[in-house]
Amino acid sequence: MADLNLILLGPPGAGKGTQAERIREDEDLAYIATGDMLRQAVAEGTPLGVQAKSFMDAGDLVPDEVIIGMIGDRLGSADARDGFLLDGFPRTIGQAEALDVALRQHERDLTAVVLFEVPDEEIVRRISGRRVSAAGRVYHVEFDPPKTEGIDDIDGTPLIQRDDDRPDTVLKRLAVYHDQTSPLIGYYEERGLLQRIDGTLSPAEVRDHVRGTLATLKREADF
Ligand code: AMP
């Protein structure tokens, strides 16, 4: 059977991370999330993390050279050989072109780019209410509150708001998305790879749509 090589595209807070978790329950894919890789580098204080932190805190994109270097090794690694799920990359046309080159080198094709469509007002509501535990568990003050306000259900540690989830930074990240990332919609549409999903539905409904889309793609690949 053909490998699934997928990109999840959409504004910050559209549900890409949540749906990535669901897809990984169904499919054995290497999960490559540049935001997670960068946050880990920041937490470890590596040179890459030090370089990336100021861009991330300001809601800006980390420069393409940094990201492309980071992702190149990961795509070539053994576990990515049987299919991958890219979350948060590519975010610029330059990154998409670099990805095309890397895929050609590894003789791989993209299967699809799944776009989660959510209007800006909804994004602001979703992200500004997001709280995370030290272990990375994600809550929402309105939609998915912890049992005790401000405290992680599992380990009792205080929940925090990520610097880049503060309302002013969210608006900046949305502006950056519209300016630098949304041109990728046309880029992948022209290549016949784009699959649009209504990201305003409930996580379970979005999951069903994603599953339906992937099932169709797999059927088509087998013929
Ligand atoms: P995310 O968790 O995907 O929303 O990423 C958090 C932050 O990491 C972003 O706001 C950017 O500053 C940075 N970042 C993540 N992925 C990329 C990328 N592909 N290109 C540039 N910056 C990125």
XYZ file of C-alpha atoms and ligand atoms in Angstrom:
246
model
C 0.000 0.000 0.000
C 1.149 3.561 -0.721
C 2.578 5.578 2.179
C 0.630 8.491 3.582
C 2.734 11.640 3.456
C 0.577 14.394 4.911
C 0.779 18.083 5.740
C -1.656 19.682 8.192
C -2.248 23.320 7.262
C -4.291 26.054 8.916
C -4.057 29.026 11.258
C -2.682 28.625 14.769
C -5.447 27.222 16.978
C -7.325 25.555 14.107
C -7.002 22.143 15.781
C -4.032 20.741 13.849
C -2.324 19.397 16.990
C -5.523 17.790 18.296
C -6.297 16.132 14.967
C -2.668 15.051 14.590
C -3.074 13.073 17.835
C -6.226 11.415 16.457
C -4.623 10.591 13.099
C -1.709 8.982 14.931
C -4.124 6.711 16.793
C -5.256 5.391 13.386
C -2.088 5.533 11.307
C 1.531 4.693 12.054
C 3.150 7.899 10.788
C 6.250 9.797 11.863
C 4.917 12.950 13.533
C 6.982 16.038 12.762
C 5.803 19.212 14.516
C 8.214 22.116 14.147
C 6.564 24.097 16.988
C 7.157 21.168 19.398
C 10.738 20.733 18.167
C 11.411 24.441 18.705
C 9.788 24.521 22.175
C 11.952 21.560 23.161
C 15.072 23.352 21.905
C 14.066 26.459 23.897
C 13.480 24.378 27.063
C 16.874 22.691 26.648
C 18.578 26.026 25.980
C 20.329 24.732 22.827
C 21.843 27.309 20.407
C 18.875 26.692 18.094
C 16.475 27.327 20.997
C 18.227 30.533 22.012
C 18.045 31.713 18.389
C 14.351 30.793 18.021
C 12.930 32.060 21.334
C 12.673 35.778 20.583
C 10.875 35.130 17.278
C 8.432 32.730 18.930
C 7.649 35.014 21.877
C 6.924 37.862 19.479
C 4.600 35.689 17.358
C 6.966 35.905 14.395
C 8.170 33.032 12.256
C 11.606 31.602 12.920
C 13.753 32.250 9.795
C 13.416 29.707 6.971
C 17.128 28.640 7.058
C 16.809 27.576 10.696
C 13.611 25.620 10.118
C 14.699 24.000 6.872
C 17.966 22.791 8.463
C 16.037 21.358 11.409
C 13.455 19.520 9.318
C 15.796 18.125 6.621
C 17.472 15.617 8.968
C 14.165 14.551 10.457
C 12.553 13.797 7.077
C 15.509 11.631 6.101
C 15.364 9.604 9.326
C 14.346 5.952 9.283
C 10.942 6.272 10.927
C 9.779 8.857 8.357
C 10.360 6.386 5.522
C 6.925 4.747 5.801
C 4.847 7.904 5.919
C 4.869 11.171 7.836
C 2.578 13.802 9.289
C 3.878 17.367 9.147
C 2.260 19.787 11.615
C 3.217 23.478 11.465
C 5.573 23.040 8.511
C 5.792 24.368 5.829
C 4.691 27.869 6.840
C 6.132 29.885 3.936
C 6.451 29.366 0.171
C 10.243 29.148 0.710
C 9.750 26.268 3.149
C 7.323 24.532 0.749
C 9.883 24.760 -2.064
C 12.621 23.405 0.208
C 10.286 20.547 1.165
C 9.690 19.745 -2.524
C 13.463 19.524 -3.052
C 13.932 17.289 0.018
C 11.098 14.986 -1.081
C 12.554 14.670 -4.583
C 15.917 13.727 -3.038
C 14.245 10.991 -1.009
C 12.029 10.002 -4.010
C 8.857 10.687 -2.093
C 5.557 12.360 -3.009
C 3.084 14.255 -0.890
C -0.243 12.458 -0.563
C -2.303 15.444 0.562
C -2.369 18.764 2.371
C -5.259 18.897 4.835
C -6.423 22.472 5.417
C -8.402 23.259 8.596
C -10.528 26.352 7.935
C -11.495 28.460 10.980
C -12.378 32.202 11.021
C -10.139 34.637 12.933
C -12.676 35.512 15.720
C -12.986 31.843 16.622
C -9.190 31.426 16.640
C -8.759 34.317 19.090
C -11.367 32.812 21.445
C -9.750 29.393 21.264
C -6.119 30.398 21.750
C -6.538 33.085 24.395
C -8.308 30.560 26.650
C -5.691 27.845 26.206
C -3.671 26.759 29.282
C -0.940 24.117 29.423
C 0.614 22.027 32.184
C 4.363 21.624 32.624
C 3.982 18.131 31.116
C 2.274 19.585 28.028
C -1.363 18.691 28.767
C -3.636 21.244 27.123
C -6.837 22.710 28.647
C -9.209 25.539 27.737
C -10.772 27.807 30.371
C -14.123 27.724 28.545
C -14.266 24.529 26.428
C -12.143 22.049 28.392
C -11.469 23.395 31.919
C -9.443 21.454 34.507
C -11.311 20.124 37.560
C -9.730 22.862 39.721
C -9.138 26.227 38.083
C -5.497 26.774 37.117
C -4.329 23.288 38.238
C -3.396 20.223 36.156
C -5.835 17.312 36.770
C -3.101 14.682 36.720
C -0.064 16.037 38.578
C -1.520 19.061 40.434
C 1.019 21.543 39.034
C -0.084 25.084 38.078
C -1.279 25.647 34.507
C 0.303 28.436 32.523
C -0.507 30.429 29.407
C 2.179 30.045 26.740
C 3.802 33.419 25.983
C 2.761 33.108 22.361
C -0.889 32.426 23.352
C -1.385 35.896 24.898
C -4.124 37.851 23.033
C -1.797 40.476 21.501
C 0.567 37.760 20.284
C -2.348 35.735 18.871
C -3.376 38.673 16.673
C 0.218 38.944 15.480
C 0.387 35.208 14.722
C -2.856 35.449 12.731
C -1.507 38.376 10.713
C 1.661 36.369 10.035
C -0.497 33.380 8.971
C -2.510 35.449 6.482
C 0.582 37.172 5.146
C 3.151 34.361 4.931
C 1.406 30.985 5.309
C -1.958 31.325 3.534
C -0.259 31.601 0.082
C 0.425 27.879 0.550
C -3.287 27.221 0.023
C -2.992 28.278 -3.623
C 0.406 26.580 -3.958
C -0.997 23.175 -3.004
C -4.380 23.713 -4.674
C -2.592 24.196 -8.018
C -0.824 20.902 -7.446
C -4.129 19.109 -6.788
C -3.148 18.224 -3.217
C -5.466 20.388 -1.110
C -8.231 18.839 1.022
C -10.409 21.386 2.860
C -11.935 20.564 6.248
C -14.374 22.740 8.229
C -12.386 23.279 11.427
C -15.257 24.998 13.267
C -17.011 21.659 13.888
C -16.473 19.693 17.104
C -13.178 17.782 17.415
C -15.089 14.486 16.968
C -16.825 15.716 13.805
C -13.563 17.065 12.403
C -11.995 13.691 13.139
C -14.739 11.923 11.159
C -14.178 14.214 8.184
C -10.423 13.663 8.327
C -10.916 9.904 8.526
C -13.264 9.987 5.524
C -10.759 12.037 3.547
C -7.854 9.717 4.376
C -9.935 6.633 3.531
C -10.712 8.088 0.091
C -7.055 8.980 -0.497
C -5.962 5.460 0.389
C -8.585 3.903 -1.911
C -7.440 6.141 -4.766
C -3.787 5.270 -4.121
C -4.537 1.546 -4.322
C -6.138 1.751 -7.761
P 3.166 26.183 16.624
O 3.201 25.378 17.882
O 3.220 25.317 15.386
O 2.061 27.189 16.572
O 4.557 27.024 16.578
C 4.885 27.944 17.593
C 5.869 28.985 17.054
O 7.074 28.326 16.611
C 5.399 29.787 15.860
O 4.610 30.900 16.232
C 6.719 30.199 15.208
O 7.350 31.253 15.926
C 7.573 28.959 15.417
N 7.456 28.007 14.292
C 6.908 26.748 14.329
N 6.969 26.163 13.125
C 7.549 27.071 12.289
C 7.870 27.082 10.888
N 7.605 26.038 10.090
N 8.469 28.204 10.390
C 8.755 29.261 11.163
N 8.459 29.332 12.471
C 7.861 28.248 13.039
